[in-house]
Short mmCIF file of N, CA and C in Angstrom, two decimals:
data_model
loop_
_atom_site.label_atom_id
_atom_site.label_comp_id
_atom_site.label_asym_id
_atom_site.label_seq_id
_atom_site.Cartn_x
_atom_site.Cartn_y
_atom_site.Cartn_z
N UNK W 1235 -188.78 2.05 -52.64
CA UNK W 1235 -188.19 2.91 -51.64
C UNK W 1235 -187.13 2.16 -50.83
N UNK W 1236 -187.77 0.88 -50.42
CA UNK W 1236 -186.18 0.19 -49.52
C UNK W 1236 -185.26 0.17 -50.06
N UNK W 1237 -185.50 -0.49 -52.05
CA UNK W 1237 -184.03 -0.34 -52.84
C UNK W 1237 -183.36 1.13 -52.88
N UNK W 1238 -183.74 1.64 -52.87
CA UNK W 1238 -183.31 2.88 -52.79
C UNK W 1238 -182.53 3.31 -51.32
N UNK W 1239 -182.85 3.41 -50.90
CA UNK W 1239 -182.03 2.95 -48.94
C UNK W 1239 -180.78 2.37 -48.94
N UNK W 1240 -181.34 1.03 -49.66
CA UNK W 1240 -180.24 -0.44 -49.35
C UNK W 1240 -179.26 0.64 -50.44
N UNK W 1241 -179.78 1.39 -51.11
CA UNK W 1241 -178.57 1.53 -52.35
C UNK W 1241 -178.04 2.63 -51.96
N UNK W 1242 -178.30 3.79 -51.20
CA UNK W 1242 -177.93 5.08 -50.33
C UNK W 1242 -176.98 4.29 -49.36
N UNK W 1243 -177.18 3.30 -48.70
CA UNK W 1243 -176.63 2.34 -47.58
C UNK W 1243 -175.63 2.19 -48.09
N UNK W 1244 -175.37 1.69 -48.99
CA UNK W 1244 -174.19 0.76 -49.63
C UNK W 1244 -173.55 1.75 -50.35
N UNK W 1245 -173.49 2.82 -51.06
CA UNK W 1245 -172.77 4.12 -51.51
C UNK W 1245 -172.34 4.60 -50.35
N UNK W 1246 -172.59 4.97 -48.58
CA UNK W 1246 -172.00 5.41 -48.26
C UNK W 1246 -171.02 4.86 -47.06
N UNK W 1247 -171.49 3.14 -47.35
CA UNK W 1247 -170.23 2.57 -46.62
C UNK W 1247 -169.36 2.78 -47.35
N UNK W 1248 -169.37 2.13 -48.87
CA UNK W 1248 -168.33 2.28 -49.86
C UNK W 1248 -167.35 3.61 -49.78
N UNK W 1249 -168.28 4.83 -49.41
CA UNK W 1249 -167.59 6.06 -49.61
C UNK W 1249 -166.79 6.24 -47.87
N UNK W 1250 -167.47 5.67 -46.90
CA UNK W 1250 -166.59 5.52 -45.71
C UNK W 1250 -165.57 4.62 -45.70
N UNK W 1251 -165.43 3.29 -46.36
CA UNK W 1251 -164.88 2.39 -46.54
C UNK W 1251 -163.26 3.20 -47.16
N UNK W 1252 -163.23 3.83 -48.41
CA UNK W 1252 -162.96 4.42 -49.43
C UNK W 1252 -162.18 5.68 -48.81
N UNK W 1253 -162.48 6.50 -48.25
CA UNK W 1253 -162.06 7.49 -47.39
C UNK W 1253 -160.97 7.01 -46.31
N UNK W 1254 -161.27 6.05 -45.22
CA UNK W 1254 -160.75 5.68 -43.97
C UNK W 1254 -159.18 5.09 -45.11
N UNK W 1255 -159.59 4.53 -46.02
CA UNK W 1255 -158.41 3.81 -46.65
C UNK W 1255 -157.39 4.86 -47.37
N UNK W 1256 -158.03 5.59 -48.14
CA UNK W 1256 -157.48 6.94 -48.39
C UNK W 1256 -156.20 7.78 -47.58
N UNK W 1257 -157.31 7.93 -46.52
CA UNK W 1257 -156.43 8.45 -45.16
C UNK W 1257 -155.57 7.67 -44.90
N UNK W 1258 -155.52 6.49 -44.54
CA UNK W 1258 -154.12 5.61 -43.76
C UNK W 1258 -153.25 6.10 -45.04
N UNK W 1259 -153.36 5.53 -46.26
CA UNK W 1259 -152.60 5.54 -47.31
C UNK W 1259 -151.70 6.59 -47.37
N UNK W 1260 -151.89 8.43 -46.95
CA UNK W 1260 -151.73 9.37 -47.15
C UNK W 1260 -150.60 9.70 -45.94
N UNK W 1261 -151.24 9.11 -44.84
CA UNK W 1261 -150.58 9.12 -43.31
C UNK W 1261 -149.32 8.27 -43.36
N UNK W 1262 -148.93 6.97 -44.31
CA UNK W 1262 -148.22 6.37 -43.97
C UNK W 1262 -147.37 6.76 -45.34
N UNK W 1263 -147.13 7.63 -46.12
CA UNK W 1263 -145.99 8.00 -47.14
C UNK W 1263 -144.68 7.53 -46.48
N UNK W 1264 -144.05 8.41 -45.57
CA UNK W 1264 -143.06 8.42 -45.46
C UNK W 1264 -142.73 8.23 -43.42
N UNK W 1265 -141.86 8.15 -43.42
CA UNK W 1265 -141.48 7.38 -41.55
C UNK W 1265 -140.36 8.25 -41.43
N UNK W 1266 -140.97 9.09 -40.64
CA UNK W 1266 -139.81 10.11 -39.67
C UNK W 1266 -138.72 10.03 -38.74
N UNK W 1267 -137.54 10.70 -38.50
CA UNK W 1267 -137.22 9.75 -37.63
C UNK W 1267 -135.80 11.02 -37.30
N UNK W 1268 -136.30 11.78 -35.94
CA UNK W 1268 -134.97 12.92 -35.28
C UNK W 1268 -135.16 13.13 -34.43
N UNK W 1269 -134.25 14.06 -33.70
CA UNK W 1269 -133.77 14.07 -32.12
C UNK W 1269 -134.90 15.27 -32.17
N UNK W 1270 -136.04 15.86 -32.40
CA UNK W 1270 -136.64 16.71 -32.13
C UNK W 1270 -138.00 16.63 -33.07
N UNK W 1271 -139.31 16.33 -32.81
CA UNK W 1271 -140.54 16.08 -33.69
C UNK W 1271 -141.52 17.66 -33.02
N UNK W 1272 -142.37 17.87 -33.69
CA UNK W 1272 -143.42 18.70 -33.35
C UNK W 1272 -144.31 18.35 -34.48
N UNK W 1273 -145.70 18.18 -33.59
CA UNK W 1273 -146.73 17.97 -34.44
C UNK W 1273 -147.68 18.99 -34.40
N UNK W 1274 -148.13 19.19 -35.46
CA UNK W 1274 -149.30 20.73 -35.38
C UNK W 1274 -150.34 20.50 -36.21
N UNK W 1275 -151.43 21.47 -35.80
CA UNK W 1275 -152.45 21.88 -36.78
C UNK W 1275 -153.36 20.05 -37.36
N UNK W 1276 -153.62 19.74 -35.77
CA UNK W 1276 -154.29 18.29 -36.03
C UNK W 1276 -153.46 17.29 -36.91
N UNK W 1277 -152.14 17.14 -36.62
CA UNK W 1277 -151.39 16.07 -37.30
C UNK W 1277 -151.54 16.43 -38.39
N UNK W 1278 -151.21 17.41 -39.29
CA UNK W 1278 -151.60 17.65 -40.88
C UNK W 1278 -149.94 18.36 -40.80
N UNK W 1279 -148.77 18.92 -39.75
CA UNK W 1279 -148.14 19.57 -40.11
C UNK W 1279 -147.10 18.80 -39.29
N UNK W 1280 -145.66 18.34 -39.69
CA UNK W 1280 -145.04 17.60 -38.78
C UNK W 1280 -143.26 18.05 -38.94
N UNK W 1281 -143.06 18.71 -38.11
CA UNK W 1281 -141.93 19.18 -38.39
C UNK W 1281 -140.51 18.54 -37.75
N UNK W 1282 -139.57 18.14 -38.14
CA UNK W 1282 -138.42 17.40 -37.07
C UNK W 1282 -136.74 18.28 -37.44
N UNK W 1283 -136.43 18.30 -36.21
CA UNK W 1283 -135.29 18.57 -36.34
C UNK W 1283 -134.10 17.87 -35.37
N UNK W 1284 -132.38 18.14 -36.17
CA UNK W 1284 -131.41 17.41 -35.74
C UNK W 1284 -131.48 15.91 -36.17
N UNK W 1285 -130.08 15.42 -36.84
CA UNK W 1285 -130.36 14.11 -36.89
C UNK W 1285 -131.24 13.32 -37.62
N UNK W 1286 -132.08 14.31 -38.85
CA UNK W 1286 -133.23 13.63 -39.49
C UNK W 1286 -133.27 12.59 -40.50
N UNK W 1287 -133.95 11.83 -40.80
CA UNK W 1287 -133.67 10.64 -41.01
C UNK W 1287 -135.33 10.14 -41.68
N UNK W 1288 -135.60 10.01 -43.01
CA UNK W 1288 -136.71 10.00 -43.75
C UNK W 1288 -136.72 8.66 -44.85
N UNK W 1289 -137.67 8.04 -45.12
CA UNK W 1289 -137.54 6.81 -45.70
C UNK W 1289 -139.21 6.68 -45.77
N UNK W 1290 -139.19 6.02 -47.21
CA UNK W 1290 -140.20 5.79 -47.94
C UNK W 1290 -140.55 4.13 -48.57
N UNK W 1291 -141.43 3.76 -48.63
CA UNK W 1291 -141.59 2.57 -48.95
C UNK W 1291 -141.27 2.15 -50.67
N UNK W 1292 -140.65 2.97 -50.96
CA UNK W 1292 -139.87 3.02 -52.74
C UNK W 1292 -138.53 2.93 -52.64
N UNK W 1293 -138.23 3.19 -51.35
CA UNK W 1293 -136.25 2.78 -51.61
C UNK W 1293 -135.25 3.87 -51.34
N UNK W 1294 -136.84 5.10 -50.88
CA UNK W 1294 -135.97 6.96 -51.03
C UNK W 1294 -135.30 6.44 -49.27
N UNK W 1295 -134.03 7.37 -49.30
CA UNK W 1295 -133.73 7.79 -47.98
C UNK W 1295 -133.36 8.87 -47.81
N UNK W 1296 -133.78 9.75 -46.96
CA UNK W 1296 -133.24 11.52 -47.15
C UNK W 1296 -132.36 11.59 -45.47
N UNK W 1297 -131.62 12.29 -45.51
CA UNK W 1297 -130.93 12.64 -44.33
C UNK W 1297 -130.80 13.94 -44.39
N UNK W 1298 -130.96 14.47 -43.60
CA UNK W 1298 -130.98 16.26 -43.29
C UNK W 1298 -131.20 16.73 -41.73
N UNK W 1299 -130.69 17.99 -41.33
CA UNK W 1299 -130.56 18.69 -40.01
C UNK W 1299 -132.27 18.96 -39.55
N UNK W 1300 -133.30 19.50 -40.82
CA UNK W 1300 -134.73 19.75 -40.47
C UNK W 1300 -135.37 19.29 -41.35
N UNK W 1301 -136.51 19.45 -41.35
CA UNK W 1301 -137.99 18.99 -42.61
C UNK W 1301 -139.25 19.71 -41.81
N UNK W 1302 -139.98 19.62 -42.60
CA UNK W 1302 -141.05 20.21 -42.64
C UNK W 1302 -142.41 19.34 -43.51
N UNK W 1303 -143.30 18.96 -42.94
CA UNK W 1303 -144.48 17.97 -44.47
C UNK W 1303 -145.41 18.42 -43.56
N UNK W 1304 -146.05 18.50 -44.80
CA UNK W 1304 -147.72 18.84 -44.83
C UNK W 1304 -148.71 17.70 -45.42
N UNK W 1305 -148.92 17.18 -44.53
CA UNK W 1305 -149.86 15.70 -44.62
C UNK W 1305 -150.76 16.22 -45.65
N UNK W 1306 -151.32 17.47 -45.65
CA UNK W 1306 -152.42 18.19 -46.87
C UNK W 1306 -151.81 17.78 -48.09
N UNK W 1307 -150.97 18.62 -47.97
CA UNK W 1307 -150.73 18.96 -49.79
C UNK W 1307 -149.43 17.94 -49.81
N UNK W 1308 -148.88 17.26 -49.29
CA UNK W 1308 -147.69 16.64 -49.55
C UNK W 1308 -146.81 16.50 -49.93
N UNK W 1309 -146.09 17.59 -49.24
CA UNK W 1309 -144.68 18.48 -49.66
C UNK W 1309 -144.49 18.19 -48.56
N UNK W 1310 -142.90 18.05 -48.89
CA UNK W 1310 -142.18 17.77 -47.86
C UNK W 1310 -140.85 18.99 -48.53
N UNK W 1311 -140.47 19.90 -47.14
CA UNK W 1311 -139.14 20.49 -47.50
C UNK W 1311 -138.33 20.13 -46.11
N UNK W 1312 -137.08 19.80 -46.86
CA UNK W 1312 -136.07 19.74 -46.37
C UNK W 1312 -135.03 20.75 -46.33
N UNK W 1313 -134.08 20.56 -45.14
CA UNK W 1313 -133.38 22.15 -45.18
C UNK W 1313 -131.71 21.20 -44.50
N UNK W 1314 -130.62 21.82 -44.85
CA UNK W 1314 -129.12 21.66 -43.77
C UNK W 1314 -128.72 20.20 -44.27
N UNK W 1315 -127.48 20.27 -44.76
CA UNK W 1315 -126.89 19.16 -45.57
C UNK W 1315 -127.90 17.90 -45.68
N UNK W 1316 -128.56 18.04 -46.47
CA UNK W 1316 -129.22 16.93 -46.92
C UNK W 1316 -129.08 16.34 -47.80
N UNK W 1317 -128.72 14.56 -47.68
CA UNK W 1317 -128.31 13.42 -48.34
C UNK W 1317 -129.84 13.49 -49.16
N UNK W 1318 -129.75 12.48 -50.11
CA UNK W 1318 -130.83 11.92 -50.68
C UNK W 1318 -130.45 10.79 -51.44
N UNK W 1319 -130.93 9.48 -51.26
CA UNK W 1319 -130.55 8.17 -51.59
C UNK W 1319 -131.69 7.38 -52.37
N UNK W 1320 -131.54 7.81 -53.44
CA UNK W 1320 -133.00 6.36 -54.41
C UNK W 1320 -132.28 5.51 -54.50
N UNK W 1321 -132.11 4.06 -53.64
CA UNK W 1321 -131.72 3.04 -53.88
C UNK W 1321 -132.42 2.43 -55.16
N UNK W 1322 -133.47 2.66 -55.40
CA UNK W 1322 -134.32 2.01 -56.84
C UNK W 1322 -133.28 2.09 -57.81
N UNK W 1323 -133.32 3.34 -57.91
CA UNK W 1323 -133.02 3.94 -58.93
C UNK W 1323 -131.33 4.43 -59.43
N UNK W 1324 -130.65 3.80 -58.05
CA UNK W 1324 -129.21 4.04 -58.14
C UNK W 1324 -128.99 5.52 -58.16
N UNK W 1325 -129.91 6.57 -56.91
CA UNK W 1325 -129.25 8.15 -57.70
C UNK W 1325 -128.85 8.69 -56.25
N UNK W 1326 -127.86 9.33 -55.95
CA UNK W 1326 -128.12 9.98 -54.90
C UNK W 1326 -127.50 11.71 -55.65
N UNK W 1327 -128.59 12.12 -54.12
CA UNK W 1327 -128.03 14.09 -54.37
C UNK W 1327 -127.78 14.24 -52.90
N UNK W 1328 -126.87 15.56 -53.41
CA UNK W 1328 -126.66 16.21 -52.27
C UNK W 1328 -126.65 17.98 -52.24
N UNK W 1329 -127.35 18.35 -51.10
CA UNK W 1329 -127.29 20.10 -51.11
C UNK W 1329 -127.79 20.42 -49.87
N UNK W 1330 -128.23 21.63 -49.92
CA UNK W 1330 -129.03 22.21 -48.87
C UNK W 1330 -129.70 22.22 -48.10
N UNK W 1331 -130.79 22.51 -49.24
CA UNK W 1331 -132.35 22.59 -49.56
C UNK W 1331 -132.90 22.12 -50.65
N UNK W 1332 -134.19 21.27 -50.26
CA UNK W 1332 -134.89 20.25 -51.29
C UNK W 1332 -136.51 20.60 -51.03
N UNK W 1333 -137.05 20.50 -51.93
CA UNK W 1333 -138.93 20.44 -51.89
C UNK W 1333 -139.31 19.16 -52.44
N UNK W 1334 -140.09 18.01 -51.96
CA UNK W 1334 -140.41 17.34 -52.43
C UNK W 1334 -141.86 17.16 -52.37
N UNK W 1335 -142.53 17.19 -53.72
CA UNK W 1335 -143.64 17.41 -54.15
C UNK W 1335 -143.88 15.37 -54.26
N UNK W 1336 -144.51 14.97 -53.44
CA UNK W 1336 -144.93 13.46 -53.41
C UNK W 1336 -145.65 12.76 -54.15
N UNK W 1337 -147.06 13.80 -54.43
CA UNK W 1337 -148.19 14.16 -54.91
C UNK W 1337 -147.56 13.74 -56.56
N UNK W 1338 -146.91 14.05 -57.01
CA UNK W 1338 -146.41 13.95 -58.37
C UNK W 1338 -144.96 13.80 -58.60
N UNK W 1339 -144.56 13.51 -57.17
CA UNK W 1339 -143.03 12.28 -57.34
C UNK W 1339 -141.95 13.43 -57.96
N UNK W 1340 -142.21 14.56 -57.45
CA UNK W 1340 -140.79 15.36 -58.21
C UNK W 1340 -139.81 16.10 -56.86
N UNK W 1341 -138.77 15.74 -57.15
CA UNK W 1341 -137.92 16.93 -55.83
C UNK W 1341 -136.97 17.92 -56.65
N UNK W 1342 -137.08 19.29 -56.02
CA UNK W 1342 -136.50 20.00 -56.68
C UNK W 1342 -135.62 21.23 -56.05
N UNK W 1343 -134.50 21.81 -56.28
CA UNK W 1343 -133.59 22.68 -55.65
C UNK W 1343 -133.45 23.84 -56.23
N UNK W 1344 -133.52 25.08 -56.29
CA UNK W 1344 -132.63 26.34 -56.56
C UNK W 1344 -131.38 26.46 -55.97
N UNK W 1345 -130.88 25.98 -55.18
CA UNK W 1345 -129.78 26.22 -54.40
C UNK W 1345 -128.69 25.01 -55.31
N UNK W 1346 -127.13 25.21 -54.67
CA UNK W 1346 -126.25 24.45 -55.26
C UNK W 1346 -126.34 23.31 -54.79
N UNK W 1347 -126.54 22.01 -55.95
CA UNK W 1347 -126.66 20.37 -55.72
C UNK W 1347 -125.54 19.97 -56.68
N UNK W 1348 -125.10 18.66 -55.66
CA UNK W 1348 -124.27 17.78 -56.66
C UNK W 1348 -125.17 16.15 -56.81
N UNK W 1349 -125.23 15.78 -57.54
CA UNK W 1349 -125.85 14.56 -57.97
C UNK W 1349 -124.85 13.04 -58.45
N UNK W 1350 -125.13 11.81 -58.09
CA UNK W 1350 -124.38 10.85 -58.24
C UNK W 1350 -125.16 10.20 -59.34
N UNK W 1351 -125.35 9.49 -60.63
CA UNK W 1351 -126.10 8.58 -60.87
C UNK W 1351 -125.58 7.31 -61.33
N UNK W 1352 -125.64 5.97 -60.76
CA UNK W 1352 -125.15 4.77 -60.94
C UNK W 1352 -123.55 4.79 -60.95
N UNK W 1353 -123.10 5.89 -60.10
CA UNK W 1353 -121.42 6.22 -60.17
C UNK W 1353 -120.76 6.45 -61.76
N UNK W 1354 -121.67 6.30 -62.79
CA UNK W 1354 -121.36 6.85 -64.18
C UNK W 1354 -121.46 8.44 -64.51
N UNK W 1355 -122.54 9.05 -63.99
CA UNK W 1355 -122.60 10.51 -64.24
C UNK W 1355 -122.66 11.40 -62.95
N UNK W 1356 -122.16 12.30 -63.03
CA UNK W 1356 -122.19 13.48 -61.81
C UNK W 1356 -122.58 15.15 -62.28
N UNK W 1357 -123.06 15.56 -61.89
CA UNK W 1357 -123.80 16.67 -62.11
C UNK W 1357 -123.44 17.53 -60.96
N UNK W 1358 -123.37 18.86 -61.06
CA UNK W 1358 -122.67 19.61 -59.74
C UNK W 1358 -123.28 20.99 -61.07
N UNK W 1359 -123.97 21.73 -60.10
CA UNK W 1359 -124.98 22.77 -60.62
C UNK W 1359 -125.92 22.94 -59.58
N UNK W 1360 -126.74 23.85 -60.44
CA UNK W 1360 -128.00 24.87 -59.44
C UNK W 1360 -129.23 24.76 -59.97
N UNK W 1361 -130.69 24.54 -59.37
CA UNK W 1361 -131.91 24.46 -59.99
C UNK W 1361 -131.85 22.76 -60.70
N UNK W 1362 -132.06 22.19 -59.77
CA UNK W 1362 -132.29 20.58 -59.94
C UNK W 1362 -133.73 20.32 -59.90
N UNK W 1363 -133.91 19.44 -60.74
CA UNK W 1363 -135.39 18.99 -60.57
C UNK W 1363 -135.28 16.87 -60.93
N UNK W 1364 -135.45 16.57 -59.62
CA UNK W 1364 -135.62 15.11 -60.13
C UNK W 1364 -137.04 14.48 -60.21
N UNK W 1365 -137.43 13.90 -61.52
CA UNK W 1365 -138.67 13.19 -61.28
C UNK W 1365 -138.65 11.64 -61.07
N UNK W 1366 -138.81 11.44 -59.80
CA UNK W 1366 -138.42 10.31 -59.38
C UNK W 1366 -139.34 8.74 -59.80
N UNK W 1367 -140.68 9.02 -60.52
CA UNK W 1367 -140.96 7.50 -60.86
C UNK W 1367 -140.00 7.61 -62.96
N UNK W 1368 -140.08 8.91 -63.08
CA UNK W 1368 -139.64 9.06 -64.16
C UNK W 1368 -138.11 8.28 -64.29
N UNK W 1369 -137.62 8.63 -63.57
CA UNK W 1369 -136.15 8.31 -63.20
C UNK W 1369 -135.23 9.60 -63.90
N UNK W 1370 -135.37 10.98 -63.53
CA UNK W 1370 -135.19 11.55 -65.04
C UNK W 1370 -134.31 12.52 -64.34
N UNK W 1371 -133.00 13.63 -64.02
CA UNK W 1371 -133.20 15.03 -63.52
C UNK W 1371 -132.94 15.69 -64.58
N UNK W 1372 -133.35 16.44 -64.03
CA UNK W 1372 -133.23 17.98 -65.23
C UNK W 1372 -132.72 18.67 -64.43
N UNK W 1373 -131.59 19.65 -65.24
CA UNK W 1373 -131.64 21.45 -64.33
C UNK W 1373 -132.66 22.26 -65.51
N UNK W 1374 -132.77 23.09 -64.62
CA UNK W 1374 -133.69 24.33 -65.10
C UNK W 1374 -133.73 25.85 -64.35
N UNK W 1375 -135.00 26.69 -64.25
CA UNK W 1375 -135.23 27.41 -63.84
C UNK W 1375 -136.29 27.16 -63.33
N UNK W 1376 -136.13 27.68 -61.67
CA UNK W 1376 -137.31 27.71 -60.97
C UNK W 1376 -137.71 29.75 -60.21
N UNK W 1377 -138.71 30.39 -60.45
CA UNK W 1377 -138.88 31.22 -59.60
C UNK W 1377 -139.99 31.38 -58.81
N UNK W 1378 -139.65 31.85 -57.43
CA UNK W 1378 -140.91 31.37 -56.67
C UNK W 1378 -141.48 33.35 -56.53
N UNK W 1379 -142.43 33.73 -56.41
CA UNK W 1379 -143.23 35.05 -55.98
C UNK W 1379 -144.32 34.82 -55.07
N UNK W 1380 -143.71 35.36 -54.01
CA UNK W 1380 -144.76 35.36 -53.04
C UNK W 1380 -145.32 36.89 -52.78
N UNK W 1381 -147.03 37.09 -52.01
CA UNK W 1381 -147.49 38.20 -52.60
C UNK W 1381 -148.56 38.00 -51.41
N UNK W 1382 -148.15 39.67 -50.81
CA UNK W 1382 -149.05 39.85 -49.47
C UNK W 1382 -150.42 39.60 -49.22
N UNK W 1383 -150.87 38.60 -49.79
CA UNK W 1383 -152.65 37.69 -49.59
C UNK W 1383 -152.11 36.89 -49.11
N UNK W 1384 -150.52 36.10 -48.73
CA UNK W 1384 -150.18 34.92 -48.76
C UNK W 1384 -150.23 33.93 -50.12
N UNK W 1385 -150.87 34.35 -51.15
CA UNK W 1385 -150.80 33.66 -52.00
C UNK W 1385 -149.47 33.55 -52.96
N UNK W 1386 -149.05 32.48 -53.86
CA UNK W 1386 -147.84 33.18 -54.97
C UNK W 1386 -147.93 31.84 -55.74
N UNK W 1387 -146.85 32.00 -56.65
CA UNK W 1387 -146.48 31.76 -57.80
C UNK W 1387 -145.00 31.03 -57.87
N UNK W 1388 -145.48 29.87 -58.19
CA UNK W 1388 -143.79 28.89 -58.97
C UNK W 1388 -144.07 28.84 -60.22
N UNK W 1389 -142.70 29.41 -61.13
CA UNK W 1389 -142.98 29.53 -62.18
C UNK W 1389 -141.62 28.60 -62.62
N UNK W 1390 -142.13 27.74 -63.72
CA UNK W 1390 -140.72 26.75 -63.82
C UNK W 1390 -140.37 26.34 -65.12
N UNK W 1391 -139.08 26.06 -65.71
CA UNK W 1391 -138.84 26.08 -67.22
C UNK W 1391 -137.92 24.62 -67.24
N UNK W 1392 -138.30 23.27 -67.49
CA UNK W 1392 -137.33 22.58 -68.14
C UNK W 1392 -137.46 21.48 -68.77
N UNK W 1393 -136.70 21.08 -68.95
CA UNK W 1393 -136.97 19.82 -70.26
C UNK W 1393 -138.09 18.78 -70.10
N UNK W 1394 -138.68 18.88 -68.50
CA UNK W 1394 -139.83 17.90 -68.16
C UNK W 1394 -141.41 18.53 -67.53
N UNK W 1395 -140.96 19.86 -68.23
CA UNK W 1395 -142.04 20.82 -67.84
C UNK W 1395 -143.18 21.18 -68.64
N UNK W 1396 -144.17 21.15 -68.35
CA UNK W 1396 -144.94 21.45 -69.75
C UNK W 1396 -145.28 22.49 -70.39
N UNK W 1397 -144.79 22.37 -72.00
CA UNK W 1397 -144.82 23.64 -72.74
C UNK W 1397 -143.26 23.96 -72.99
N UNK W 1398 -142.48 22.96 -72.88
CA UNK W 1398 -141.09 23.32 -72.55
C UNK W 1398 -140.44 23.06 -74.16
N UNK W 1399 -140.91 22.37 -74.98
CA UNK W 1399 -140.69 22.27 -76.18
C UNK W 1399 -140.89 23.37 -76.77
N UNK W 1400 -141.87 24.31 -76.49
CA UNK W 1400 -142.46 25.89 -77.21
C UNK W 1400 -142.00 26.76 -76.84
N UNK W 1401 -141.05 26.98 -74.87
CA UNK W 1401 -140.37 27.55 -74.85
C UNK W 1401 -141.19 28.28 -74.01
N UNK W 1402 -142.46 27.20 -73.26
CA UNK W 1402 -143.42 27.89 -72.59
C UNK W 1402 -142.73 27.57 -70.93
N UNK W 1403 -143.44 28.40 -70.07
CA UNK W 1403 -142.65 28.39 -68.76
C UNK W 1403 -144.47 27.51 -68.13
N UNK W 1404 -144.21 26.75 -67.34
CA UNK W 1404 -145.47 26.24 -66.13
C UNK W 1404 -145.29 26.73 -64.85
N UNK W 1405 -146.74 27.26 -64.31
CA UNK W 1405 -147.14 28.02 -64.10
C UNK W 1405 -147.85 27.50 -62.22
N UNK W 1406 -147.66 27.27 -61.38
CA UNK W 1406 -148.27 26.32 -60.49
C UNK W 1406 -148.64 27.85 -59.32
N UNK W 1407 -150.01 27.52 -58.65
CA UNK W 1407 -150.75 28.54 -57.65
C UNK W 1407 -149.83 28.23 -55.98
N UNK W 1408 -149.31 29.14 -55.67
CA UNK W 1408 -149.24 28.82 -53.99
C UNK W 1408 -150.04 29.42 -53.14
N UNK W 1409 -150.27 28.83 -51.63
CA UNK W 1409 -150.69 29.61 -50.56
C UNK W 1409 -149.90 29.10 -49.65
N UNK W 1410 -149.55 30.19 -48.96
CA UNK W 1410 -148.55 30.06 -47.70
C UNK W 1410 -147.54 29.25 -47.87
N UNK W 1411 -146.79 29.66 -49.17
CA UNK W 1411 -145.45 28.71 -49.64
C UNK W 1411 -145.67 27.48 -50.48
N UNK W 1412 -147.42 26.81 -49.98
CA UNK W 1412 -147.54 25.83 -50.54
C UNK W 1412 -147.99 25.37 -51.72
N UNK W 1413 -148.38 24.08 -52.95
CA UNK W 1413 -148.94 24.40 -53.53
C UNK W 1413 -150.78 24.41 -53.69
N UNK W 1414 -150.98 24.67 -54.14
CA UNK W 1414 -152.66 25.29 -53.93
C UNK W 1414 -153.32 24.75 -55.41
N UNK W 1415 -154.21 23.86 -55.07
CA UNK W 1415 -155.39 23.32 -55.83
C UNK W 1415 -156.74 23.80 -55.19
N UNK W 1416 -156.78 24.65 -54.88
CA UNK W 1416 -158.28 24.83 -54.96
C UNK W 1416 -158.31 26.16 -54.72
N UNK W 1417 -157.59 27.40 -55.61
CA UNK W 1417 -158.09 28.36 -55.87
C UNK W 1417 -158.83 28.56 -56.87
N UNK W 1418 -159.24 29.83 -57.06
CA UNK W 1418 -160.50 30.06 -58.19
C UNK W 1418 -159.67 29.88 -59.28
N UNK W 1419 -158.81 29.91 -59.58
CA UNK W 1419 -157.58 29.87 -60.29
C UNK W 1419 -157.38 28.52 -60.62
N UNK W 1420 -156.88 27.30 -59.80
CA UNK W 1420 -156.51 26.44 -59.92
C UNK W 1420 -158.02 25.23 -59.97
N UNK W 1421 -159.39 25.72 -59.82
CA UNK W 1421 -160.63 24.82 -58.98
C UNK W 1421 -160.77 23.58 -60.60
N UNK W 1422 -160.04 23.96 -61.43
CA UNK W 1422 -160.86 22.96 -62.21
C UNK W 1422 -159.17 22.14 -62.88
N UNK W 1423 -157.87 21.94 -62.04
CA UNK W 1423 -156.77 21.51 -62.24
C UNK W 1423 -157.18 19.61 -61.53
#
């Protein structure tokens, strides 16, 4: 019975240990930085505007008028001439409006982007998708459906999409704009 204790004991420092580390990890993505912050909904929602100014411990730098991140799901959208600088990677873009999905390292546009890469290629088009550990962009098709539960649908087609060789479109769950892993739909993704 004590081993049993000592071993309940030690599973749930590990799992407090494990968690607390989790959390910082999640909290410290990216470093904010504008003439206007609001924090909401227990620090899970952090919105800045004017002057914004975003940087990541990979080399990203984003510049834009607003943003929007959700410490949850870890999207970050950006909105109003926004720079974007992968020093890593030698790429910068420029447009609008950007979504950056963190969670799986992809940023992506429907709106008109022009793109720089290593000052050898330039790209100037609509429906950008960069996967940034990939080092890769694609254009494509993105459509978003949103649908009075609050719930909806990104539906997306391109060369780094899966099913895109067959000509298949992927298929991702939203709630409230965002994306959603834990509908009945999505519970076993």
């Amino acid at each position: 019975l004590q081993l049993m204790k000592n071993r309940f004991f030690l599973s749930f420092v590990f799992f407090f240990i494990f968690s607390f580390n989790l959390e910082k990890t999640y909290a410290d993505i990216f470093n904010f930085e504008s003439t206007e912050v609001n924090i909401s909904e227990n620090g899970n929602i952090i919105q800045g505007k004017k002057n914004v100014k975003i940087t990541d411990n990979d080399g990203l730098r984003i510049f834009a008028d607003n943003f929007l991140y959700n410490k949850t799901t870890l999207v970050l959208l950006i909105e109003g001439s926004v720079e974007i600088y992968d020093d890593k990677n030698d790429i910068e873009i420029f447009g609008e409006e950007f979504t950056y999905e963190k969670l799986i390292e992809r940023i992506y546009s429907d709106k008109k982007v022009l793109a720089n890469l290593s000052d050898q290629y330039f790209l100037n088009g609509q429906d950008l998708i960069y996967l940034v550990k990939e080092k890769k962009i694609h254009g494509g098709i993105q459509k978003v459906y949103n649908f009075p539960n609050g719930y909806g649908a990104s539906v997306i087609q391109h060369e780094g999409s899966y099913g895109f060789e067959k000509g298949q479109w992927e298929l991702a769950v939203l709630f409230m704009e965002e994306l959603c892993y834990s509908s009945p739909i999505t519970d076993d993704v």
